CSV table of C-alpha atoms and ligand atoms in Angstrom, one decimal:
chain,number,residue,atom,x,y,z
W,1,UNK,CA,-0.1,-0.1,0.1
W,2,UNK,CA,2.7,2.5,1.2
W,3,UNK,CA,4.8,1.7,-1.9
W,4,UNK,CA,2.1,2.0,-4.2
W,5,UNK,CA,1.6,5.5,-2.8
W,6,UNK,CA,5.2,5.9,-3.4
W,7,UNK,CA,5.5,5.0,-7.0
W,8,UNK,CA,2.2,7.1,-7.9
W,9,UNK,CA,3.7,10.0,-6.4
W,10,UNK,CA,6.9,9.9,-8.7
W,11,UNK,CA,4.8,9.2,-11.5
W,12,UNK,CA,2.6,12.8,-11.1
W,13,UNK,CA,5.7,14.6,-10.3
W,14,UNK,CA,5.4,15.6,-6.7
W,15,UNK,CA,8.1,16.3,-4.3
W,16,UNK,CA,8.3,13.1,-2.3
W,17,UNK,CA,10.4,13.3,0.9
W,18,UNK,CA,12.5,10.5,2.1
W,19,UNK,CA,9.5,9.1,4.7
W,20,UNK,CA,6.8,10.2,2.1
W,21,UNK,CA,5.8,6.6,1.2
W,22,UNK,CA,3.4,6.3,4.3
W,23,UNK,CA,1.0,8.9,5.5
W,24,UNK,CA,2.0,11.3,2.7
W,25,UNK,CA,0.1,14.5,3.8
W,26,UNK,CA,-1.1,17.5,1.6
W,27,UNK,CA,1.4,19.9,2.9
W,28,UNK,CA,4.4,17.5,1.5
W,29,UNK,CA,2.9,17.9,-1.9
W,30,UNK,CA,5.0,20.9,-3.4
W,31,UNK,CA,6.7,21.9,-6.7
W,32,UNK,CA,6.4,19.6,-9.7
W,33,UNK,CA,9.3,17.4,-10.5
W,34,UNK,CA,9.8,15.8,-14.5
W,35,UNK,CA,8.1,12.3,-14.4
W,36,UNK,CA,11.1,9.7,-13.7
W,37,UNK,CA,9.4,7.5,-16.1
W,38,UNK,CA,9.1,10.1,-19.1
W,39,UNK,CA,12.5,10.9,-18.3
W,40,UNK,CA,14.1,7.7,-18.8
W,41,UNK,CA,12.1,6.9,-21.8
W,42,UNK,CA,13.1,10.2,-23.5
W,43,UNK,CA,16.8,9.8,-22.6
W,44,UNK,CA,16.7,6.3,-24.2
W,45,UNK,CA,14.8,7.5,-27.5
W,46,UNK,CA,16.9,10.7,-27.8
W,47,UNK,CA,20.1,10.0,-26.2
W,48,UNK,CA,21.8,13.2,-27.6
W,49,UNK,CA,19.5,15.5,-26.0
W,50,UNK,CA,19.5,16.2,-22.1
W,51,UNK,CA,16.4,15.5,-19.7
W,52,UNK,CA,18.3,15.2,-16.6
W,53,UNK,CA,18.3,18.2,-14.2
W,54,UNK,CA,21.8,17.4,-13.0
W,55,UNK,CA,23.1,17.6,-16.3
W,56,UNK,CA,21.7,21.2,-16.9
W,57,UNK,CA,25.1,23.1,-16.8
W,58,UNK,CA,25.9,25.8,-14.5
W,59,UNK,CA,24.9,29.0,-16.1
W,60,UNK,CA,24.6,32.8,-15.5
W,61,UNK,CA,21.4,34.8,-17.0
W,62,UNK,CA,22.3,38.3,-18.2
W,63,UNK,CA,20.8,40.8,-15.7
W,64,UNK,CA,17.8,42.3,-17.2
W,65,UNK,CA,18.8,45.6,-15.3
W,66,UNK,CA,22.3,45.8,-16.6
W,67,UNK,CA,22.8,47.3,-20.1
W,68,UNK,CA,25.2,46.2,-22.4
W,69,UNK,CA,27.9,48.7,-21.3
W,70,UNK,CA,27.4,47.5,-17.4
W,71,UNK,CA,25.5,50.6,-16.3
W,72,UNK,CA,22.9,49.5,-14.1
W,73,UNK,CA,19.1,50.8,-14.7
W,74,UNK,CA,17.8,51.7,-11.7
W,75,UNK,CA,14.4,53.6,-12.6
W,76,UNK,CA,11.3,52.8,-14.6
W,77,UNK,CA,12.1,55.9,-17.2
W,78,UNK,CA,15.5,53.9,-17.7
W,79,UNK,CA,13.9,50.8,-18.3
W,80,UNK,CA,11.9,52.1,-21.1
W,81,UNK,CA,14.0,54.7,-22.6
W,82,UNK,CA,17.5,52.6,-22.5
W,83,UNK,CA,17.3,49.1,-21.6
W,84,UNK,CA,13.9,48.0,-23.1
W,85,UNK,CA,14.9,49.2,-26.6
W,86,UNK,CA,18.1,47.7,-26.2
W,87,UNK,CA,16.8,44.5,-25.5
W,88,UNK,CA,14.3,44.6,-28.5
W,89,UNK,CA,17.3,45.4,-30.8
W,90,UNK,CA,19.2,42.4,-29.2
W,91,UNK,CA,16.2,39.9,-30.2
W,92,UNK,CA,15.9,41.1,-33.3
W,93,UNK,CA,19.5,41.1,-34.4
W,94,UNK,CA,20.1,37.6,-32.7
W,95,UNK,CA,17.3,35.8,-33.0
W,96,UNK,CA,14.1,36.9,-34.5
W,97,UNK,CA,14.9,39.5,-37.2
W,98,UNK,CA,14.2,43.0,-38.0
W,99,UNK,CA,11.0,43.7,-39.6
W,100,UNK,CA,10.7,45.8,-43.0
W,101,UNK,CA,10.2,49.5,-42.7
W,102,UNK,CA,8.8,49.8,-46.3
W,103,UNK,CA,5.6,51.6,-46.0
W,104,UNK,CA,2.2,49.3,-47.0
W,105,UNK,CA,-1.4,50.2,-47.6
W,106,UNK,CA,-3.6,48.0,-45.9
W,107,UNK,CA,-7.3,47.4,-46.5
W,108,UNK,CA,-9.7,45.2,-44.8
W,109,UNK,CA,-12.6,43.4,-46.8
W,110,UNK,CA,-15.3,41.5,-45.0
W,111,UNK,CA,-15.7,38.2,-47.7
W,112,UNK,CA,-19.2,37.3,-46.5
W,113,UNK,CA,-22.1,38.4,-44.1
W,114,UNK,CA,-21.4,37.4,-40.3
W,115,UNK,CA,-22.9,34.0,-39.9
W,116,UNK,CA,-24.7,32.7,-36.5
W,117,UNK,CA,-22.8,30.5,-34.6
W,118,UNK,CA,-22.9,29.1,-31.1
W,119,UNK,CA,-26.8,29.3,-31.3
W,120,UNK,CA,-26.8,32.6,-32.1
W,121,UNK,CA,-24.5,33.9,-29.2
W,122,UNK,CA,-22.0,35.0,-31.6
W,123,UNK,CA,-21.6,35.6,-35.2
W,124,UNK,CA,-18.5,34.5,-37.6
W,125,UNK,CA,-17.0,36.0,-40.6
W,126,UNK,CA,-14.1,35.8,-42.9
W,127,UNK,CA,-11.8,39.0,-43.1
W,128,UNK,CA,-9.7,39.6,-46.0
W,129,UNK,CA,-6.4,41.6,-45.5
W,130,UNK,CA,-5.1,43.1,-48.4
W,131,UNK,CA,-1.4,44.7,-48.0
W,132,UNK,CA,-0.4,46.5,-51.0
W,133,UNK,CA,3.1,47.8,-51.6
W,134,UNK,CA,3.2,49.9,-55.1
W,135,UNK,CA,1.0,47.9,-57.3
W,136,UNK,CA,1.5,44.7,-55.8
W,137,UNK,CA,-0.8,42.9,-53.7
W,138,UNK,CA,-0.6,40.3,-50.7
W,139,UNK,CA,-3.6,38.5,-49.0
W,140,UNK,CA,-4.5,37.1,-46.0
W,141,UNK,CA,-7.7,35.9,-44.7
W,142,UNK,CA,-8.8,35.4,-41.1
W,143,UNK,CA,-12.1,34.3,-39.2
W,144,UNK,CA,-13.4,37.1,-36.9
W,145,UNK,CA,-16.0,35.8,-34.2
W,146,UNK,CA,-18.0,38.6,-32.5
W,147,UNK,CA,-20.4,38.0,-29.4
W,148,UNK,CA,-23.9,39.1,-30.5
W,149,UNK,CA,-25.0,40.6,-27.2
W,150,UNK,CA,-23.0,42.3,-25.1
W,151,UNK,CA,-23.8,45.4,-22.9
W,152,UNK,CA,-20.2,46.8,-22.8
W,153,UNK,CA,-16.9,46.4,-25.0
W,154,UNK,CA,-15.7,43.1,-25.1
W,155,UNK,CA,-12.2,41.8,-25.0
W,156,UNK,CA,-10.4,39.8,-27.6
W,157,UNK,CA,-8.4,36.9,-28.0
W,158,UNK,CA,-6.0,36.7,-31.3
W,159,UNK,CA,-5.1,33.2,-31.7
W,160,UNK,CA,-2.0,32.4,-33.9
W,161,UNK,CA,-3.0,29.1,-35.6
W,162,UNK,CA,0.3,27.2,-36.4
W,163,UNK,CA,-1.8,23.9,-37.3
W,164,UNK,CA,-4.8,24.9,-39.9
W,165,UNK,CA,-7.3,27.2,-41.3
W,166,UNK,CA,-10.6,26.8,-39.3
W,167,UNK,CA,-12.8,28.5,-41.8
W,168,UNK,CA,-16.6,29.7,-41.1
W,169,UNK,CA,-18.2,26.3,-42.2
W,170,UNK,CA,-16.2,24.7,-39.6
W,171,UNK,CA,-17.0,27.0,-36.8
W,172,UNK,CA,-20.7,26.7,-37.6
W,173,UNK,CA,-20.6,22.9,-37.6
W,174,UNK,CA,-17.8,21.8,-35.3
W,175,UNK,CA,-16.1,22.3,-32.1
W,176,UNK,CA,-12.0,22.5,-32.3
W,177,UNK,CA,-10.2,22.2,-28.9
W,178,UNK,CA,-7.4,24.0,-30.7
W,179,UNK,CA,-9.4,27.2,-30.7
W,180,UNK,CA,-12.6,26.8,-29.1
W,181,UNK,CA,-14.8,29.4,-30.0
W,182,UNK,CA,-17.6,28.5,-28.1
W,183,UNK,CA,-15.9,28.7,-24.9
W,184,UNK,CA,-14.6,32.1,-25.6
W,185,UNK,CA,-17.8,33.3,-26.4
W,186,UNK,CA,-19.5,31.9,-23.7
W,187,UNK,CA,-17.0,34.0,-21.5
W,188,UNK,CA,-17.7,37.0,-23.2
W,189,UNK,CA,-14.5,37.1,-25.1
W,190,UNK,CA,-14.2,37.8,-29.4
W,191,UNK,CA,-11.6,36.2,-31.4
W,192,UNK,CA,-9.9,36.4,-34.5
W,193,UNK,CA,-7.6,33.8,-36.2
W,194,UNK,CA,-5.3,33.2,-38.9
W,195,UNK,CA,-3.2,30.4,-40.2
W,196,UNK,CA,0.6,30.9,-40.1
W,197,UNK,CA,1.3,29.5,-43.5
W,198,UNK,CA,-1.0,31.7,-45.2
W,199,UNK,CA,1.1,34.4,-44.3
W,200,UNK,CA,4.7,33.2,-44.5
W,201,UNK,CA,4.7,29.3,-45.4
W,202,UNK,CA,5.9,27.3,-42.5
W,203,UNK,CA,8.8,25.4,-44.2
W,204,UNK,CA,12.3,25.9,-45.0
W,205,UNK,CA,11.7,26.3,-48.6
W,206,UNK,CA,8.7,28.6,-48.5
W,207,UNK,CA,9.8,31.9,-48.4
W,208,UNK,CA,9.2,32.6,-51.9
W,209,UNK,CA,5.3,32.8,-51.4
W,210,UNK,CA,5.4,34.5,-48.2
W,211,UNK,CA,4.8,38.2,-46.8
W,212,UNK,CA,8.5,38.4,-46.2
W,213,UNK,CA,9.6,38.0,-50.0
W,214,UNK,CA,6.4,40.3,-51.0
W,215,UNK,CA,8.3,42.8,-48.7
W,216,UNK,CA,11.5,42.3,-50.2
W,217,UNK,CA,10.1,42.2,-53.8
W,218,UNK,CA,11.1,38.7,-54.2
W,219,UNK,CA,15.0,39.4,-53.2
W,220,UNK,CA,16.4,36.9,-50.9
W,221,UNK,CA,16.1,38.1,-47.1
W,222,UNK,CA,19.1,40.1,-45.5
W,223,UNK,CA,20.7,38.1,-42.6
W,224,UNK,CA,19.1,40.2,-40.1
W,225,UNK,CA,15.8,40.3,-41.8
W,226,UNK,CA,12.7,39.2,-40.0
W,227,UNK,CA,11.9,35.3,-40.0
W,228,UNK,CA,8.6,33.5,-39.8
W,229,UNK,CA,7.8,33.7,-36.5
W,230,UNK,CA,8.3,37.2,-36.6
W,231,UNK,CA,6.3,37.6,-39.8
W,232,UNK,CA,3.4,35.6,-38.2
W,233,UNK,CA,3.7,38.1,-35.0
W,234,UNK,CA,3.4,41.1,-37.5
W,235,UNK,CA,0.2,39.4,-39.1
W,236,UNK,CA,-1.4,39.2,-35.5
W,237,UNK,CA,-0.5,42.9,-35.0
W,238,UNK,CA,-2.6,43.5,-38.7
W,239,UNK,CA,-5.2,41.9,-36.9
W,240,UNK,CA,-5.3,44.2,-33.7
W,241,UNK,CA,-5.4,47.1,-36.5
W,242,UNK,CA,-8.8,45.6,-37.6
W,243,UNK,CA,-10.0,45.1,-34.1
W,244,UNK,CA,-9.5,48.5,-33.2
W,245,UNK,CA,-11.7,49.8,-35.7
W,246,UNK,CA,-14.3,47.6,-34.6
W,247,UNK,CA,-16.9,49.4,-32.0
W,248,UNK,CA,-17.7,46.3,-29.9
W,249,UNK,CA,-14.1,45.5,-29.2
W,250,UNK,CA,-12.3,46.9,-26.5
W,251,UNK,CA,-8.9,47.3,-28.2
W,252,UNK,CA,-6.8,47.8,-25.0
W,253,UNK,CA,-7.9,44.2,-23.9
W,254,UNK,CA,-6.8,42.2,-26.4
W,255,UNK,CA,-4.5,39.1,-25.9
W,256,UNK,CA,-2.2,36.7,-27.9
W,257,UNK,CA,-2.5,33.2,-27.9
W,258,UNK,CA,-0.4,30.7,-29.5
W,259,UNK,CA,1.0,27.0,-29.2
W,260,UNK,CA,4.4,25.4,-29.5
W,261,UNK,CA,5.7,27.4,-32.3
W,262,UNK,CA,2.8,29.9,-32.2
W,263,UNK,CA,3.5,30.4,-28.5
W,264,UNK,CA,7.1,31.6,-29.4
W,265,UNK,CA,5.4,33.9,-31.9
W,266,UNK,CA,2.9,35.1,-29.4
W,267,UNK,CA,5.5,36.0,-26.8
W,268,UNK,CA,7.9,37.8,-29.8
W,269,UNK,CA,4.3,39.6,-31.2
W,270,UNK,CA,3.6,41.2,-27.7
W,271,UNK,CA,7.2,42.4,-27.1
W,272,UNK,CA,7.0,44.2,-30.7
W,273,UNK,CA,3.6,45.3,-30.2
W,274,UNK,CA,3.0,47.3,-27.0
W,275,UNK,CA,-0.8,47.6,-27.8
W,276,UNK,CA,-1.2,43.9,-26.5
W,277,UNK,CA,-2.3,43.4,-23.3
W,278,UNK,CA,-1.6,39.7,-22.3
W,279,UNK,CA,0.8,37.2,-24.0
W,280,UNK,CA,0.0,33.6,-23.9
W,281,UNK,CA,2.8,30.9,-24.4
W,282,UNK,CA,1.3,27.4,-24.6
W,283,UNK,CA,4.3,24.9,-24.4
W,284,UNK,CA,6.8,27.1,-26.7
W,285,UNK,CA,9.9,25.9,-25.3
W,286,UNK,CA,13.1,26.4,-27.0
W,287,UNK,CA,13.2,30.2,-28.6
W,288,UNK,CA,9.9,30.8,-26.9
W,289,UNK,CA,9.5,30.9,-23.1
W,290,UNK,CA,12.4,28.2,-22.2
W,291,UNK,CA,15.8,29.3,-21.3
W,292,UNK,CA,18.3,28.3,-24.0
W,293,UNK,CA,21.0,28.0,-21.5
W,294,UNK,CA,19.4,25.3,-19.4
W,295,UNK,CA,20.4,22.9,-22.5
W,296,UNK,CA,17.3,20.6,-21.7
W,297,UNK,CA,15.3,19.2,-24.3
W,298,UNK,CA,15.3,21.0,-27.7
W,299,UNK,CA,18.5,23.0,-28.3
W,300,UNK,CA,19.3,25.9,-30.3
W,301,UNK,CA,21.6,23.4,-32.7
W,302,UNK,CA,18.4,21.5,-33.1
W,303,UNK,CA,15.5,24.0,-33.6
W,304,UNK,CA,17.8,26.3,-36.1
W,305,UNK,CA,18.9,23.5,-38.0
W,306,UNK,CA,15.5,21.7,-38.5
W,307,UNK,CA,13.5,25.0,-38.9
W,308,UNK,CA,16.0,27.6,-40.2
W,309,UNK,CA,13.2,29.8,-41.6
W,310,UNK,CA,12.0,30.6,-37.8
W,311,UNK,CA,15.2,32.3,-37.0
W,312,UNK,CA,17.9,34.7,-38.4
W,313,UNK,CA,20.9,32.9,-38.9
W,314,UNK,CA,23.1,34.4,-36.1
W,315,UNK,CA,21.0,32.3,-33.5
W,316,UNK,CA,22.1,29.0,-35.1
W,317,UNK,CA,25.7,30.5,-34.7
W,318,UNK,CA,25.1,30.0,-30.9
W,319,UNK,CA,24.5,26.3,-31.2
W,320,UNK,CA,26.6,24.7,-28.6
W,321,UNK,CA,28.0,28.1,-26.8
W,322,UNK,CA,24.2,29.4,-25.3
W,323,UNK,CA,26.2,31.2,-22.6
W,324,UNK,CA,27.8,33.7,-25.0
W,325,UNK,CA,24.1,34.8,-26.2
W,326,UNK,CA,23.7,38.5,-25.2
W,327,UNK,CA,19.7,37.7,-24.3
W,328,UNK,CA,18.1,34.6,-22.8
W,329,UNK,CA,14.2,34.1,-22.9
W,330,UNK,CA,13.9,35.7,-19.8
W,331,UNK,CA,14.5,38.9,-21.3
W,332,UNK,CA,11.8,38.4,-24.0
W,333,UNK,CA,9.6,38.0,-20.8
W,334,UNK,CA,10.7,41.1,-19.6
W,335,UNK,CA,10.0,42.9,-23.0
W,336,UNK,CA,6.6,42.1,-22.2
W,337,UNK,CA,6.2,43.9,-18.6
W,338,UNK,CA,4.3,45.4,-17.0
W,339,UNK,CA,1.6,43.7,-19.5
W,340,UNK,CA,0.7,40.3,-18.3
W,341,UNK,CA,2.2,36.9,-19.2
W,342,UNK,CA,0.6,33.4,-19.0
W,343,UNK,CA,3.2,30.6,-19.6
W,344,UNK,CA,1.6,27.1,-19.8
W,345,UNK,CA,3.3,23.6,-19.7
W,346,UNK,CA,2.6,19.9,-19.9
W,347,UNK,CA,4.1,17.4,-17.5
W,348,UNK,CA,4.7,15.0,-20.5
W,349,UNK,CA,6.3,17.7,-22.7
W,350,UNK,CA,9.9,17.7,-21.5
W,351,UNK,CA,11.2,18.5,-25.0
W,352,UNK,CA,10.0,22.1,-24.3
W,353,UNK,CA,11.7,22.4,-20.8
W,354,UNK,CA,8.6,23.3,-18.5
W,355,UNK,CA,11.3,24.3,-15.8
W,356,UNK,CA,13.0,26.2,-18.4
W,357,UNK,CA,9.8,28.0,-19.3
W,358,UNK,CA,8.7,28.7,-15.9
W,359,UNK,CA,12.0,30.2,-14.6
W,360,UNK,CA,12.3,32.3,-17.4
W,361,UNK,CA,9.3,33.8,-16.2
W,362,UNK,CA,10.6,34.2,-12.5
W,363,UNK,CA,13.8,35.6,-13.8
W,364,UNK,CA,11.9,38.6,-15.3
W,365,UNK,CA,10.6,39.6,-12.0
W,366,UNK,CA,13.2,42.3,-11.4
W,367,UNK,CA,11.8,44.2,-14.3
W,368,UNK,CA,8.3,43.8,-13.0
W,369,UNK,CA,9.5,44.7,-9.5
W,370,UNK,CA,11.1,47.8,-10.8
W,371,UNK,CA,7.6,48.6,-13.0
W,372,UNK,CA,6.1,48.2,-9.5
W,373,UNK,CA,3.9,45.3,-10.9
W,374,UNK,CA,3.4,42.0,-9.2
W,375,UNK,CA,4.8,38.9,-10.8
W,376,UNK,CA,6.1,35.1,-10.1
W,377,UNK,CA,9.0,35.2,-7.9
W,378,UNK,CA,9.3,31.8,-6.6
W,379,UNK,CA,11.6,29.7,-8.0
W,380,UNK,CA,9.8,26.5,-6.8
W,381,UNK,CA,7.6,25.6,-9.8
W,382,UNK,CA,3.7,24.8,-8.6
W,383,UNK,CA,2.6,21.5,-8.3
W,384,UNK,CA,0.8,19.6,-11.2
W,385,UNK,CA,-2.6,20.8,-12.0
W,386,UNK,CA,-2.4,23.9,-9.8
W,387,UNK,CA,-2.1,27.1,-11.7
W,388,UNK,CA,0.1,29.8,-9.9
W,389,UNK,CA,-1.1,33.3,-10.7
W,390,UNK,CA,0.9,36.2,-9.3
W,391,UNK,CA,0.1,39.6,-10.3
W,392,UNK,CA,0.4,40.3,-14.2
W,393,UNK,CA,1.9,36.5,-14.5
W,394,UNK,CA,0.7,33.0,-14.5
W,395,UNK,CA,1.7,29.6,-14.9
W,396,UNK,CA,0.3,26.1,-15.1
W,397,UNK,CA,1.7,22.8,-15.9
W,398,UNK,CA,-0.8,19.9,-16.6
W,399,UNK,CA,-0.9,16.5,-17.3
W,400,UNK,CA,-0.6,15.1,-20.5
W,401,UNK,CA,1.4,15.5,-24.0
W,402,UNK,CA,2.4,18.5,-26.1
W,403,UNK,CA,-0.9,20.1,-27.2
W,404,UNK,CA,-3.4,22.8,-26.6
W,405,UNK,CA,-6.7,21.9,-25.4
W,406,UNK,CA,-10.1,23.1,-23.9
W,407,UNK,CA,-8.5,22.9,-20.2
W,408,UNK,CA,-5.7,25.4,-21.1
W,409,UNK,CA,-8.2,27.6,-23.0
W,410,UNK,CA,-10.2,27.7,-19.5
W,411,UNK,CA,-7.2,28.7,-17.7
W,412,UNK,CA,-6.4,31.5,-20.2
W,413,UNK,CA,-9.6,32.8,-20.1
W,414,UNK,CA,-9.4,32.8,-16.2
W,415,UNK,CA,-6.6,34.6,-16.1
W,416,UNK,CA,-7.6,37.0,-18.6
W,417,UNK,CA,-10.7,37.5,-16.8
W,418,UNK,CA,-8.6,38.6,-13.5
W,419,UNK,CA,-6.1,40.9,-15.4
W,420,UNK,CA,-9.5,42.5,-17.1
W,421,UNK,CA,-10.9,42.5,-13.8
W,422,UNK,CA,-14.0,40.8,-15.3
W,423,UNK,CA,-16.4,38.3,-13.4
C,1,GTR,C1,8.3,20.7,-32.4
C,1,GTR,C2,9.5,21.8,-32.1
C,1,GTR,C3,9.3,23.0,-31.6
C,1,GTR,C4,7.7,23.4,-31.5
C,1,GTR,C5,6.9,22.1,-32.1
C,1,GTR,C6,5.6,22.9,-32.6
C,1,GTR,O1,8.9,19.7,-33.2
C,1,GTR,O2,10.8,21.3,-32.0
C,1,GTR,O3,10.2,23.8,-31.4
C,1,GTR,O4,7.7,24.5,-31.9
C,1,GTR,O5,7.6,21.4,-32.9
C,1,GTR,O6,5.4,23.8,-33.2
C,1,GTR,O7,4.7,22.0,-32.4
């Protein structure tokens, strides 16, 4: 009996003290630990990657409040005028690339009349965004869902869909856990979504037909030019431009949600665009929420060789020498401060390094503190299935594999309701 408790306690990732096999009390259940069997299985399957905490190298994160020249930042003004712009530039140069400065005209064309969905509680519509430069045009279609009855302005969620397009017909007839519009509507949120590959194809050889080549008039990208993650994040900002024109939507309450590569994108989108109110990273892992210096699960070397179109070539050059990066991903979190950030992990998704995702949020806390906003600062992770919310930051780790599901969404909306002071 005691033995059984002990084994299952390890499996669900609880801290088990040496005498915990018998009579384990609730207060002994603390911080999340990677499930032992999962670690062992992954070590056996993928022996070139690290899944052991004791093999995480000693590392020192760049201090969020030190400028590159070593000068300390001690005031909010110093943060906004010196450190934040410097860090944004470092991320552009070393990780995601610089967006083009070419002027473009953008217009939005509703393609159909709003279709009632969710028993008439909302409407869904496809909007075509047409981006024009000189006499050339590029278009992206996205879906918009608006609650029908609302006594006040509604908040909105832009969902960066990295898997597939979910057109209006599907929204009308089916529910999809990946973008559960009925749940969003139920809780009073508007939502809009586009499929990443419709904007910039998610393939190493997809450049020619995407938005980046369109801006570059077909020329090859400069080494420091934006890569796909940044292009998709730019798309989220263009959806926000449209939301700002809608009478029903409170454009000061717009969040961005993304899963995995979409989560990396969401964080960068919100760092680049100060109008967004909340960034949601669902299992974004390497190049997203997790700390590159931990070298746990997916690495800089692996991600930049398998997905070369996501990052500037310079990022790839840090493979195996991550400690030389002038930034780490906690500074991406810091760029979002004092706005809200929610990071979500899954217990079996060790490839994304849940602990690294959590610790980067914690390591951004000096910036929140400087800006006088509460945030996560406890370096012990919360237990499995117990979301932790601290001021403008939130985190959960749930059971299960790499995916975005209805449970994640419910927690995202709980967090948004707190941030937006909704009941
Ligand atoms: C993985 C990749 C991750 C993550 C994920 C996804 O294979 O290694 O970085 O982005 O795909 O987007 O599903």
